[in-house]
Amino acid sequence: EGELVNEEAKMQISFKVPLIERDLLVLGDSFYFGFTLQSFWQVYNRESSAPFRETSYQPEFFYTMPFGITREGRGAALRLGAEHQSNGQSNALSRSWNRVYTQFFYARENYLISLRPWYRLPEEKKDGPLDASGDDNPDIDDYMGYFELQAVVERRKYEYSLLLRNNLRGENHGAIELGVSFPLWGRVRGYAPYFNGYGESLIDYNYRSQRFGVGV
């Protein structure tokens, strides 16, 4: 295989589908199936025929319910979910994990804050590095952390976002992402993120990376 280059394209497609058409437990709640596909494409790497460095797949089921403050201009919600994430590779390149999570949302006027702690479902150890069954990445929690904090603020049609992850241990592994979203034309918006930390892609969850991008 050829060497990778620093410049590449990141693409993501996400959707969710409601699985019930009426309130389940409380007024305004719902149960969903969601799916996210994320790819890192070495589009500028002509010497290696512009390969896809990594593609990950993330199906999930989650339940969302409003609670607490529901006045005009503010609100809160609780989400309970279970998700799987993997890159579809085999042997030494295989990465995957399963987790259950709780997510709290609070929104008021022009900002939103969410906190999502999770628990990774344990897997059996591999007998060897080339064993098809067993845990592909037993230390992924040490780098991806145990929670994710997000905040978004809107001002004059611009949206500023913050994402934080941490493992709350001495190594202080985790990640920070800062982003700004801005209007282009119609419903199309531009987005400029800066990322520093671990776990932006699943294949290199245990390598620290720093990235800046511009896209739509």
Coordinates of N, CA and C in Angstrom, one line a residue:
E1 N 0.8 -1.2 0.0 CA 0.0 0.0 0.0 C 0.9 1.2 0.0
G2 N 0.4 2.3 -0.6 CA 1.1 3.6 -0.7 C 0.9 4.4 0.6
E3 N 1.7 5.4 0.8 CA 1.7 6.2 2.0 C 0.4 7.1 1.9
L4 N -0.1 7.4 3.1 CA -1.2 8.3 3.2 C -0.7 9.8 3.2
V5 N -1.6 10.7 2.8 CA -1.3 12.1 2.8 C -2.2 12.8 3.8
N6 N -1.8 13.9 4.3 CA -2.5 14.6 5.4 C -3.8 15.2 4.9
E7 N -3.9 15.6 3.6 CA -5.1 16.2 3.1 C -6.1 15.1 2.6
E8 N -7.3 15.2 3.1 CA -8.3 14.2 2.7 C -9.7 14.8 2.8
A9 N -10.7 14.1 2.3 CA -12.1 14.6 2.4 C -12.8 13.7 3.4
K10 N -13.7 14.4 4.3 CA -14.5 13.6 5.2 C -15.9 13.8 4.8
M11 N -16.6 12.7 4.7 CA -18.0 12.7 4.3 C -18.9 12.0 5.4
Q12 N -20.1 12.5 5.6 CA -21.0 11.9 6.6 C -22.4 12.0 6.1
I13 N -23.1 10.8 6.3 CA -24.6 10.8 6.0 C -25.3 10.2 7.3
S14 N -26.2 11.0 7.8 CA -27.0 10.5 9.0 C -28.5 10.7 8.8
F15 N -29.2 9.7 9.3 CA -30.7 9.9 9.2 C -31.3 9.2 10.4
K16 N -32.5 9.5 10.7 CA -33.3 8.8 11.8 C -34.7 8.6 11.3
V17 N -35.3 7.5 11.7 CA -36.7 7.2 11.3 C -37.5 6.9 12.5
P18 N -38.7 7.5 12.8 CA -39.5 7.2 13.9 C -40.1 5.8 13.7
L19 N -40.1 5.0 14.8 CA -40.7 3.7 14.7 C -42.1 3.6 15.3
I20 N -42.6 4.6 15.9 CA -43.9 4.7 16.4 C -44.6 6.0 15.9
E21 N -45.9 6.0 15.8 CA -46.6 7.1 15.2 C -47.4 7.8 16.3
R22 N -47.3 7.4 17.6 CA -48.1 8.0 18.6 C -47.2 8.0 19.9
D23 N -47.7 8.8 20.9 CA -46.9 8.9 22.2 C -46.8 7.5 22.8
L24 N -45.7 7.2 23.3 CA -45.5 5.8 23.9 C -45.7 5.8 25.4
L25 N -44.9 6.7 26.1 CA -45.0 6.7 27.6 C -45.5 8.0 28.1
V26 N -45.0 9.1 27.5 CA -45.4 10.5 27.9 C -45.7 11.3 26.6
L27 N -46.4 12.4 26.8 CA -46.7 13.3 25.7 C -45.5 13.8 25.0
G28 N -45.4 13.6 23.7 CA -44.3 14.1 22.9 C -43.1 13.2 22.8
D29 N -43.1 12.0 23.4 CA -42.0 11.1 23.3 C -42.0 10.4 21.9
S30 N -40.9 9.7 21.6 CA -40.8 8.9 20.4 C -39.7 7.9 20.5
F31 N -39.7 6.9 19.6 CA -38.7 5.8 19.5 C -38.2 5.8 18.1
Y32 N -36.9 5.8 17.9 CA -36.3 6.0 16.6 C -35.3 4.9 16.3
F33 N -35.1 4.7 15.0 CA -33.9 4.0 14.5 C -33.0 5.0 13.8
G34 N -31.7 5.1 14.0 CA -30.8 6.0 13.4 C -29.7 5.3 12.8
F35 N -29.1 5.9 11.8 CA -27.9 5.3 11.1 C -27.0 6.4 10.6
T36 N -25.7 6.3 10.9 CA -24.7 7.2 10.4 C -23.6 6.5 9.7
L37 N -23.2 6.9 8.5 CA -22.1 6.4 7.7 C -21.1 7.5 7.6
Q38 N -19.8 7.3 7.9 CA -18.8 8.3 7.9 C -17.6 7.7 7.1
S39 N -17.1 8.5 6.2 CA -15.9 8.0 5.4 C -14.8 9.1 5.3
F40 N -13.6 8.6 5.3 CA -12.4 9.5 5.1 C -11.8 9.1 3.8
W41 N -11.8 10.0 2.9 CA -11.4 9.7 1.5 C -10.1 10.4 1.2
Q42 N -9.1 9.7 0.8 CA -7.8 10.2 0.4 C -7.9 10.7 -1.1
V43 N -8.8 11.7 -1.3 CA -9.1 12.1 -2.7 C -7.9 12.8 -3.3
Y44 N -7.0 13.4 -2.6 CA -5.8 14.1 -3.2 C -4.6 13.2 -3.3
N45 N -4.8 11.9 -2.9 CA -3.6 11.0 -2.9 C -3.7 10.2 -4.3
R46 N -3.3 10.9 -5.3 CA -3.3 10.3 -6.7 C -2.3 9.1 -6.8
E47 N -1.2 9.2 -6.1 CA -0.2 8.1 -6.2 C -0.7 6.7 -5.7
S48 N -1.7 6.8 -4.8 CA -2.3 5.5 -4.3 C -3.7 5.3 -4.8
S49 N -4.1 6.0 -5.9 CA -5.4 5.8 -6.6 C -6.5 6.3 -5.7
A50 N -6.2 7.3 -4.9 CA -7.3 8.0 -4.0 C -8.2 7.0 -3.3
P51 N -7.6 6.2 -2.4 CA -8.4 5.2 -1.7 C -9.3 5.8 -0.5
F52 N -10.3 5.1 -0.1 CA -11.0 5.4 1.1 C -10.2 4.9 2.3
R53 N -9.7 5.7 3.1 CA -8.9 5.3 4.3 C -9.7 4.6 5.3
E54 N -10.9 5.0 5.5 CA -11.8 4.4 6.6 C -13.2 4.7 6.3
T55 N -14.1 3.8 6.5 CA -15.5 4.0 6.4 C -16.1 3.2 7.6
S56 N -16.9 4.0 8.4 CA -17.5 3.4 9.6 C -19.0 3.4 9.5
Y57 N -19.7 2.5 10.2 CA -21.1 2.3 10.1 C -21.6 2.3 11.6
Q58 N -22.7 3.1 11.8 CA -23.2 3.2 13.2 C -24.7 3.2 13.2
P59 N -25.3 2.0 13.3 CA -26.8 1.9 13.6 C -27.1 2.1 15.0
E60 N -28.3 2.6 15.4 CA -28.7 2.7 16.7 C -30.2 2.8 16.9
F61 N -30.6 2.5 18.1 CA -32.0 2.6 18.5 C -32.0 3.6 19.7
F62 N -33.0 4.5 19.7 CA -33.0 5.4 20.9 C -34.4 5.9 21.1
Y63 N -34.7 6.2 22.4 CA -36.0 6.7 22.9 C -35.7 8.1 23.4
T64 N -36.6 9.1 23.0 CA -36.4 10.5 23.4 C -37.8 10.9 24.1
M65 N -37.6 11.6 25.2 CA -38.8 12.1 25.9 C -38.5 13.5 26.5
P66 N -39.5 14.4 26.3 CA -39.3 15.7 27.0 C -39.6 15.6 28.5
F67 N -39.0 16.5 29.3 CA -39.3 16.5 30.7 C -38.9 17.8 31.3
G68 N -39.3 18.1 32.5 CA -39.0 19.3 33.2 C -39.5 20.5 32.6
I69 N -38.6 21.5 32.4 CA -39.0 22.8 31.9 C -39.5 22.7 30.4
T70 N -40.6 23.2 30.1 CA -41.2 23.2 28.8 C -41.8 24.5 28.4
R71 N -41.3 25.6 29.1 CA -41.9 26.9 28.8 C -41.5 27.4 27.4
E72 N -42.1 28.5 26.9 CA -41.8 29.0 25.6 C -40.3 29.5 25.6
G73 N -39.6 29.1 24.6 CA -38.2 29.5 24.5 C -37.2 28.6 25.2
R74 N -37.7 27.6 25.9 CA -36.8 26.7 26.6 C -37.4 25.3 26.7
G75 N -36.5 24.3 27.0 CA -37.0 23.0 27.1 C -35.9 22.0 27.5
A76 N -36.3 20.8 27.9 CA -35.3 19.8 28.3 C -35.8 18.5 27.8
A77 N -34.9 17.5 27.6 CA -35.3 16.2 27.1 C -34.3 15.2 27.6
L78 N -34.7 13.9 27.6 CA -33.9 12.8 28.0 C -33.9 11.8 26.8
R79 N -32.7 11.2 26.5 CA -32.6 10.2 25.5 C -31.9 9.0 26.0
L80 N -32.5 7.8 25.7 CA -31.8 6.5 26.1 C -31.6 5.8 24.8
G81 N -30.4 5.3 24.6 CA -30.1 4.6 23.4 C -29.1 3.5 23.5
A82 N -29.0 2.7 22.4 CA -28.0 1.7 22.2 C -27.5 1.7 20.8
E83 N -26.2 1.6 20.6 CA -25.6 1.7 19.3 C -24.4 0.8 19.1
H84 N -24.2 0.5 17.8 CA -23.1 -0.3 17.4 C -22.3 0.5 16.4
Q85 N -20.9 0.5 16.5 CA -20.1 1.2 15.5 C -19.0 0.2 15.1
S86 N -18.8 0.1 13.8 CA -17.7 -0.7 13.3 C -17.3 -0.2 11.9
N87 N -16.1 -0.7 11.5 CA -15.6 -0.2 10.2 C -15.6 -1.3 9.1
G88 N -16.2 -2.4 9.4 CA -16.4 -3.5 8.4 C -15.1 -4.1 7.9
Q89 N -14.0 -3.9 8.6 CA -12.7 -4.5 8.2 C -12.5 -5.9 8.9
S90 N -11.5 -6.6 8.5 CA -11.2 -7.9 9.1 C -9.8 -7.9 9.7
N91 N -9.7 -8.9 10.6 CA -8.4 -9.1 11.3 C -7.8 -7.9 12.0
A92 N -6.6 -7.5 11.7 CA -5.9 -6.5 12.4 C -6.5 -5.1 12.2
L93 N -7.2 -4.9 11.1 CA -7.8 -3.6 10.8 C -9.2 -3.4 11.3
S94 N -9.7 -4.5 11.9 CA -11.1 -4.5 12.4 C -11.2 -3.6 13.7
R95 N -12.2 -2.7 13.7 CA -12.5 -1.9 14.9 C -14.0 -1.9 15.1
S96 N -14.5 -2.1 16.3 CA -15.9 -2.1 16.6 C -16.1 -2.0 18.1
W97 N -17.3 -1.5 18.5 CA -17.7 -1.5 19.9 C -19.2 -1.3 19.9
N98 N -19.8 -1.7 21.1 CA -21.2 -1.5 21.3 C -21.4 -0.8 22.7
R99 N -22.3 0.2 22.7 CA -22.5 0.9 24.0 C -23.9 1.3 24.2
V100 N -24.3 1.5 25.4 CA -25.6 2.1 25.7 C -25.3 3.4 26.4
Y101 N -26.3 4.4 26.2 CA -26.0 5.7 26.7 C -27.3 6.4 27.2
T102 N -27.1 7.4 28.0 CA -28.1 8.3 28.4 C -27.7 9.7 28.0
Q103 N -28.6 10.5 27.4 CA -28.2 11.8 26.9 C -29.3 12.8 27.5
F104 N -28.7 13.9 28.0 CA -29.6 15.0 28.6 C -29.4 16.2 27.7
F105 N -30.6 16.8 27.4 CA -30.6 18.1 26.5 C -31.2 19.2 27.3
Y106 N -30.7 20.4 27.2 CA -31.3 21.6 27.7 C -31.1 22.7 26.6
A107 N -32.3 23.3 26.3 CA -32.2 24.4 25.2 C -33.0 25.6 25.8
R108 N -32.4 26.7 25.5 CA -33.0 28.0 25.9 C -32.7 29.1 24.9
E109 N -33.7 29.6 24.2 CA -33.6 30.7 23.3 C -32.6 30.3 22.2
N110 N -31.3 30.8 22.2 CA -30.4 30.6 21.1 C -29.3 29.6 21.5
Y111 N -29.4 28.8 22.5 CA -28.3 27.8 22.8 C -28.9 26.4 23.2
L112 N -28.1 25.4 23.0 CA -28.4 24.0 23.4 C -27.2 23.4 24.0
I113 N -27.4 22.7 25.1 CA -26.4 22.0 25.8 C -26.8 20.5 25.9
S114 N -25.9 19.6 25.7 CA -26.2 18.2 25.9 C -25.0 17.4 26.6
L115 N -25.3 16.5 27.4 CA -24.4 15.7 28.1 C -24.7 14.2 27.8
R116 N -23.8 13.4 27.3 CA -24.0 12.0 27.0 C -23.0 11.1 27.6
P117 N -23.2 10.6 28.8 CA -22.4 9.5 29.3 C -22.8 8.2 28.7
W118 N -21.8 7.2 28.6 CA -22.1 5.9 28.1 C -21.4 4.8 28.8
Y119 N -21.9 3.6 28.5 CA -21.3 2.4 29.1 C -21.0 1.4 27.9
R120 N -19.7 1.0 27.8 CA -19.4 0.1 26.7 C -19.8 -1.3 27.2
L121 N -20.5 -2.0 26.3 CA -20.8 -3.4 26.6 C -19.6 -4.3 26.4
P122 N -19.2 -5.1 27.4 CA -18.0 -5.9 27.3 C -18.0 -7.0 26.3
E123 N -16.9 -7.3 25.8 CA -16.7 -8.4 24.8 C -15.6 -9.4 25.3
E124 N -15.7 -10.6 24.8 CA -14.6 -11.6 25.2 C -13.3 -11.2 24.6
K125 N -12.2 -11.6 25.2 CA -10.9 -11.3 24.7 C -10.6 -12.2 23.5
K126 N -9.7 -11.7 22.6 CA -9.3 -12.5 21.5 C -8.2 -13.5 22.0
D127 N -8.2 -14.7 21.3 CA -7.2 -15.7 21.6 C -5.9 -15.3 20.9
G128 N -6.0 -14.5 19.8 CA -4.8 -14.0 19.1 C -5.2 -12.8 18.3
P129 N -4.2 -12.1 17.8 CA -4.5 -10.8 17.0 C -5.3 -11.1 15.7
L130 N -5.2 -12.3 15.1 CA -5.8 -12.6 13.9 C -7.1 -13.4 14.1
D131 N -7.5 -13.6 15.4 CA -8.8 -14.3 15.7 C -10.0 -13.4 15.2
A132 N -10.9 -14.1 14.5 CA -12.0 -13.3 14.0 C -13.0 -12.9 15.0
S133 N -13.1 -13.7 16.1 CA -14.1 -13.3 17.2 C -13.3 -12.7 18.4
G134 N -14.1 -12.0 19.2 CA -13.5 -11.3 20.3 C -13.3 -9.8 20.1
D135 N -12.8 -9.2 21.2 CA -12.7 -7.7 21.2 C -11.6 -7.2 20.3
D136 N -12.0 -6.4 19.3 CA -11.0 -5.8 18.4 C -10.2 -4.7 19.0
N137 N -10.7 -4.0 20.0 CA -10.1 -2.8 20.6 C -10.4 -2.7 22.1
P138 N -9.8 -3.5 22.9 CA -10.2 -3.5 24.3 C -9.9 -2.3 25.1
D139 N -9.0 -1.4 24.6 CA -8.7 -0.1 25.3 C -9.4 1.1 24.7
I140 N -10.4 0.9 23.9 CA -11.0 2.0 23.2 C -11.6 3.1 24.2
D141 N -12.1 2.6 25.4 CA -12.6 3.6 26.4 C -11.5 4.5 26.9
D142 N -10.2 4.0 26.9 CA -9.1 4.8 27.4 C -8.9 6.1 26.5
Y143 N -9.3 6.0 25.2 CA -9.1 7.1 24.3 C -10.4 7.8 23.9
M144 N -11.5 7.1 23.8 CA -12.8 7.7 23.4 C -13.4 8.3 24.6
G145 N -13.0 7.9 25.8 CA -13.6 8.4 27.0 C -14.9 7.8 27.4
Y146 N -15.6 8.4 28.4 CA -16.8 7.8 28.9 C -18.0 8.8 28.8
F147 N -17.8 9.9 28.2 CA -18.9 10.9 28.1 C -18.5 11.9 27.0
E148 N -19.6 12.6 26.5 CA -19.4 13.6 25.5 C -20.3 14.8 25.9
L149 N -19.7 15.9 25.9 CA -20.4 17.2 26.2 C -20.4 18.0 25.0
Q150 N -21.6 18.5 24.6 CA -21.8 19.4 23.4 C -22.5 20.6 23.8
A151 N -22.2 21.7 23.1 CA -22.9 23.0 23.2 C -22.9 23.7 21.9
V152 N -24.1 24.3 21.6 CA -24.3 25.0 20.3 C -24.9 26.4 20.7
V153 N -24.4 27.5 20.1 CA -24.9 28.8 20.3 C -25.2 29.4 18.9
E154 N -26.3 30.0 18.7 CA -26.6 30.7 17.5 C -26.6 32.2 17.7
R155 N -25.9 32.9 16.8 CA -25.9 34.4 16.8 C -25.8 34.9 15.4
R156 N -26.9 35.7 15.0 CA -26.9 36.3 13.7 C -26.7 35.3 12.6
K157 N -27.4 34.2 12.6 CA -27.4 33.1 11.6 C -26.2 32.3 11.6
Y158 N -25.2 32.6 12.5 CA -24.1 31.8 12.6 C -24.2 30.8 13.9
E159 N -23.8 29.6 13.7 CA -23.9 28.6 14.8 C -22.5 28.2 15.2
Y160 N -22.2 28.4 16.5 CA -20.9 28.0 17.1 C -21.0 26.8 18.0
S161 N -20.2 25.8 17.8 CA -20.4 24.5 18.5 C -19.1 24.1 19.2
L162 N -19.3 23.4 20.3 CA -18.2 22.8 21.0 C -18.5 21.4 21.4
L163 N -17.5 20.5 21.2 CA -17.6 19.1 21.6 C -16.4 18.7 22.5
L164 N -16.7 18.1 23.6 CA -15.6 17.6 24.5 C -15.8 16.2 24.9
R165 N -14.7 15.4 24.8 CA -14.7 14.0 25.3 C -13.5 13.8 26.3
N166 N -13.7 13.0 27.3 CA -12.5 12.7 28.2 C -12.7 11.4 28.9
N167 N -11.6 10.8 29.3 CA -11.7 9.5 30.0 C -11.6 9.7 31.5
L168 N -11.4 11.0 32.0 CA -11.4 11.3 33.4 C -10.4 10.5 34.1
R169 N -9.2 10.3 33.5 CA -8.1 9.5 34.1 C -6.9 10.4 34.0
G170 N -5.8 9.9 34.6 CA -4.5 10.6 34.6 C -4.0 10.9 33.2
E171 N -4.2 10.0 32.2 CA -3.7 10.2 30.9 C -4.4 11.4 30.2
N172 N -5.6 11.7 30.6 CA -6.4 12.8 30.1 C -6.6 12.7 28.6
H173 N -6.8 11.4 28.2 CA -7.2 11.2 26.8 C -8.6 11.7 26.5
G174 N -8.8 12.1 25.3 CA -10.1 12.6 24.9 C -10.0 13.4 23.6
A175 N -10.9 14.4 23.4 CA -10.9 15.2 22.2 C -11.7 16.5 22.5
I176 N -11.3 17.5 21.6 CA -12.1 18.8 21.6 C -12.3 19.1 20.1
E177 N -13.5 19.5 19.8 CA -13.8 20.0 18.5 C -14.6 21.3 18.6
L178 N -14.1 22.3 17.8 CA -14.7 23.6 17.7 C -15.2 23.8 16.3
G179 N -16.4 24.3 16.1 CA -16.9 24.5 14.8 C -17.8 25.7 14.7
V180 N -17.9 26.2 13.4 CA -18.8 27.3 13.1 C -19.5 27.0 11.8
S181 N -20.8 27.1 11.9 CA -21.7 26.9 10.7 C -22.3 28.2 10.2
F182 N -22.3 28.5 8.9 CA -22.7 29.8 8.4 C -23.5 29.6 7.1
P183 N -24.4 30.5 6.9 CA -25.3 30.4 5.7 C -24.6 30.6 4.4
L184 N -24.9 29.8 3.4 CA -24.4 30.0 2.0 C -25.5 30.5 1.1
W185 N -26.4 29.5 0.8 CA -27.5 29.9 -0.1 C -28.7 28.9 0.3
G186 N -29.9 29.5 0.3 CA -31.1 28.7 0.7 C -30.9 27.9 2.0
R187 N -31.1 26.6 2.0 CA -30.9 25.8 3.2 C -29.5 25.2 3.3
V188 N -28.6 25.5 2.3 CA -27.3 25.0 2.3 C -26.4 25.9 3.2
R189 N -25.6 25.2 4.1 CA -24.8 26.0 5.1 C -23.3 25.5 4.9
G190 N -22.4 26.3 5.2 CA -21.0 26.0 5.3 C -20.7 25.6 6.7
Y191 N -19.6 24.8 6.8 CA -19.1 24.4 8.2 C -17.6 24.3 8.2
A192 N -17.0 24.9 9.3 CA -15.6 24.9 9.4 C -15.3 24.3 10.8
P193 N -14.8 23.1 10.9 CA -14.4 22.5 12.2 C -12.9 22.4 12.5
Y194 N -12.5 22.5 13.8 CA -11.2 22.2 14.2 C -11.2 21.1 15.2
F195 N -10.5 20.0 15.0 CA -10.5 18.9 15.9 C -9.1 18.6 16.4
N196 N -9.0 18.3 17.7 CA -7.7 17.9 18.3 C -8.0 16.8 19.4
G197 N -7.4 15.7 19.2 CA -7.6 14.6 20.1 C -7.6 13.2 19.5
Y198 N -8.3 12.3 20.2 CA -8.4 10.9 19.8 C -9.8 10.6 19.3
G199 N -9.9 9.7 18.4 CA -11.1 9.1 18.0 C -11.9 9.8 17.0
E200 N -11.3 10.6 16.2 CA -12.1 11.2 15.1 C -12.5 10.1 14.1
S201 N -11.6 9.2 13.8 CA -12.0 8.1 13.0 C -11.8 6.8 13.8
L202 N -12.5 5.8 13.5 CA -12.5 4.5 14.3 C -11.2 3.8 14.1
I203 N -10.6 3.8 12.9 CA -9.4 3.0 12.6 C -8.2 3.5 13.5
D204 N -8.1 4.8 13.8 CA -7.0 5.4 14.5 C -7.5 6.0 15.8
Y205 N -8.4 5.3 16.5 CA -9.0 5.8 17.8 C -7.9 6.1 18.8
N206 N -6.8 5.4 18.7 CA -5.7 5.5 19.8 C -4.5 6.3 19.3
Y207 N -4.7 7.1 18.2 CA -3.7 8.0 17.7 C -4.3 9.4 17.8
R208 N -3.5 10.3 18.3 CA -3.9 11.7 18.5 C -3.7 12.4 17.1
S209 N -4.8 13.1 16.7 CA -4.7 13.8 15.4 C -5.2 15.3 15.6
Q210 N -4.8 16.1 14.7 CA -5.2 17.5 14.7 C -5.7 17.8 13.3
R211 N -6.9 18.4 13.1 CA -7.4 18.6 11.8 C -8.2 19.9 11.7
F212 N -8.1 20.5 10.6 CA -9.0 21.7 10.3 C -9.6 21.4 8.9
G213 N -10.9 21.7 8.8 CA -11.6 21.5 7.5 C -12.6 22.6 7.2
V214 N -13.0 22.6 5.9 CA -14.0 23.5 5.5 C -14.9 22.7 4.5
G215 N -16.2 22.8 4.7 CA -17.1 22.0 3.9 C -18.6 22.5 3.9
V216 N -19.5 21.7 3.4 CA -20.9 22.1 3.4 C -21.7 20.9 4.0

